CSV table of C-alpha atoms in Angstrom, one decimal:
chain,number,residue,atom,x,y,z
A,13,UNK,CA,-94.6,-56.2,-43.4
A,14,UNK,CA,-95.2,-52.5,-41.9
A,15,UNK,CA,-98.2,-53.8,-40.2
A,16,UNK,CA,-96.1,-56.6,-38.4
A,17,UNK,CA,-93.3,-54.2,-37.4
A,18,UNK,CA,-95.7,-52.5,-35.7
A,19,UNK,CA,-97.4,-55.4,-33.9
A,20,UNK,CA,-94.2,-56.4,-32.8
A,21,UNK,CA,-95.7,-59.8,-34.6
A,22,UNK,CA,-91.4,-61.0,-35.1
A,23,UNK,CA,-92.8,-64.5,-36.0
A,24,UNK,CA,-95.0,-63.6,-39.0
A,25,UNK,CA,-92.7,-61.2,-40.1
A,26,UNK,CA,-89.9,-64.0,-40.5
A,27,UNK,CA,-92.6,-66.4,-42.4
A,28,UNK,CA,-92.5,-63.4,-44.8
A,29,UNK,CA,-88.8,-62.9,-45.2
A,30,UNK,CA,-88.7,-66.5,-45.9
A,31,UNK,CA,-91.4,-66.1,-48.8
A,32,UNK,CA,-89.4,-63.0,-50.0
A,33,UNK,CA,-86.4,-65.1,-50.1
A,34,UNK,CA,-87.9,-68.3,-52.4
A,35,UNK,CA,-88.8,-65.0,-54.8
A,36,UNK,CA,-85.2,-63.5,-54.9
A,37,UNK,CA,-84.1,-67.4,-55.1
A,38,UNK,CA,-86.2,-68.1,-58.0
A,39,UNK,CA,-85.2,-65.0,-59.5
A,40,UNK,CA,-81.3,-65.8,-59.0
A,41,UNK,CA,-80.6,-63.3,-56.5
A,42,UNK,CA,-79.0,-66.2,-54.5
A,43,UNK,CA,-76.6,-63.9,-51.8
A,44,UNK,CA,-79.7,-62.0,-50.8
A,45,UNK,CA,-81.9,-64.8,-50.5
A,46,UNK,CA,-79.7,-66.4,-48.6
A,47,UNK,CA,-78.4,-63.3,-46.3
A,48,UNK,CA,-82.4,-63.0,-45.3
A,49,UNK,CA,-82.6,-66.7,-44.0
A,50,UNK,CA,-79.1,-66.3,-42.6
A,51,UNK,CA,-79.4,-62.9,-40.5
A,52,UNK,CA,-83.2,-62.2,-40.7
A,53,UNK,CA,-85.3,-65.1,-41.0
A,54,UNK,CA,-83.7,-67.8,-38.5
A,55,UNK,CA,-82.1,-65.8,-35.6
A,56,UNK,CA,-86.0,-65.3,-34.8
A,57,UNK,CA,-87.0,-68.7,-35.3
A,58,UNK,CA,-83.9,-69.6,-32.9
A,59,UNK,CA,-85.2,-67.0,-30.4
A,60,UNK,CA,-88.5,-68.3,-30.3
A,61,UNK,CA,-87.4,-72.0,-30.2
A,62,UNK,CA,-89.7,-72.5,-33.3
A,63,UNK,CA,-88.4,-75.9,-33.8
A,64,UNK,CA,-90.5,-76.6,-36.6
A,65,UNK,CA,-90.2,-73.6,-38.8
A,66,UNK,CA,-85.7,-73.2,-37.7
A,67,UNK,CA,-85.5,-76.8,-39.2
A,68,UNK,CA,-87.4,-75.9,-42.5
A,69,UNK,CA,-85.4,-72.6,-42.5
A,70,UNK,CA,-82.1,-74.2,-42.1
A,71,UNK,CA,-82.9,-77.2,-45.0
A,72,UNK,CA,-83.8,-74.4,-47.4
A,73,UNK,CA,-80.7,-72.0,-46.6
A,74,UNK,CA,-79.2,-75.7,-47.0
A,75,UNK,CA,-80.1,-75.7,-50.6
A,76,UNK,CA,-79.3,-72.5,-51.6
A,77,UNK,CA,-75.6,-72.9,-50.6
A,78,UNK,CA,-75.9,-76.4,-52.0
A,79,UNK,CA,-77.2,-74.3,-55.5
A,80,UNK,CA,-74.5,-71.4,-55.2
A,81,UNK,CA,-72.0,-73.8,-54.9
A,82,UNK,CA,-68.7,-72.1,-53.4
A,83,UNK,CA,-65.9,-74.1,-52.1
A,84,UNK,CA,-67.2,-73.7,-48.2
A,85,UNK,CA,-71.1,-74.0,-49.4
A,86,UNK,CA,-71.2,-78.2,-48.8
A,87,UNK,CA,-69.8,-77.9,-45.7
A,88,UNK,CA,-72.2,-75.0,-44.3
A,89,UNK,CA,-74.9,-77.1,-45.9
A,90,UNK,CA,-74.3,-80.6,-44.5
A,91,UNK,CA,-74.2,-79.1,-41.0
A,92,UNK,CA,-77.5,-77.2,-41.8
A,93,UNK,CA,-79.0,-80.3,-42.8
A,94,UNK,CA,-77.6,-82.8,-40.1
A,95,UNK,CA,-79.2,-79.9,-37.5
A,96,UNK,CA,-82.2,-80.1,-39.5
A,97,UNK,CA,-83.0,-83.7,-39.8
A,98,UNK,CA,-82.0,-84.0,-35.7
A,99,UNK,CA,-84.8,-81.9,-35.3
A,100,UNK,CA,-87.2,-83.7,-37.3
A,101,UNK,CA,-86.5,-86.8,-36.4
A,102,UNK,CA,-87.1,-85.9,-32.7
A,103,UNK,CA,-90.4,-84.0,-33.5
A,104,UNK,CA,-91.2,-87.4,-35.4
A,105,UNK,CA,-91.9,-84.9,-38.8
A,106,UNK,CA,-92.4,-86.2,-42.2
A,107,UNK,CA,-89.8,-83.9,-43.3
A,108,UNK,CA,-86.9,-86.0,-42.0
A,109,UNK,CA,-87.3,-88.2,-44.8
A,110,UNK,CA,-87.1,-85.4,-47.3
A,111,UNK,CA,-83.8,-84.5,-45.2
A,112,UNK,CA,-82.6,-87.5,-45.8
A,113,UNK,CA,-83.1,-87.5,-49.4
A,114,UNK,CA,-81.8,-84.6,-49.8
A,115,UNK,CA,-78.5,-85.6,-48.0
A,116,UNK,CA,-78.5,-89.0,-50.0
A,117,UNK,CA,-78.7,-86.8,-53.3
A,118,UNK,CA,-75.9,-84.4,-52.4
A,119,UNK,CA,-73.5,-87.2,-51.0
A,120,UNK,CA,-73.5,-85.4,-47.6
């Protein structure tokens, strides 16, 4: 991570928050998983216009509020997955069925 701070390399430093948030995930350290998609990994992704990456991003910050389950969580997820799946659907990416699934599954 130094070595990308000091590239200025804001894109592969983002692709690693995102892997250090699916550890803290599977290691139930759900609030900082998700604050790292929410304020580190995906305002980059937005600034780049990294389409493809901002759509994973927001379906896996999707399912960790789907998994912490707080009253506002299946709201914030539903709208992270309906932006998701519009963006997969227009890229033409296999992923939008996954999206799908994973709305069908949730009742979203």
């Amino acid at each position: 991570m130094p070595v990308y701070e000091r590239l200025g390399d804001v894109r592969s430093r983002a692709v690693t928050m995102g892997k250090v948030a699916d550890i803290l995930k599977a290691r139930g350290e759900m609030e900082e998983a998700l604050r790292i998609r929410r304020e580190e990994q995906l305002p980059v992704f937005e600034r780049l216009r990294d389409v493809r990456e901002l759509l994973v991003g927001r379906a896996k910050l999707a399912m960790l509020y789907l998994q912490r389950g707080q009253p506002e969580d299946r709201n914030l997820a539903a709208e992270l997955l309906r932006l998701a799946l519009t963006s997969a659907e227009s890229l033409r990416l296999p992923e939008a069925a996954q999206i799908r699934d994973i709305q069908r599954h949730f009742g979203l």
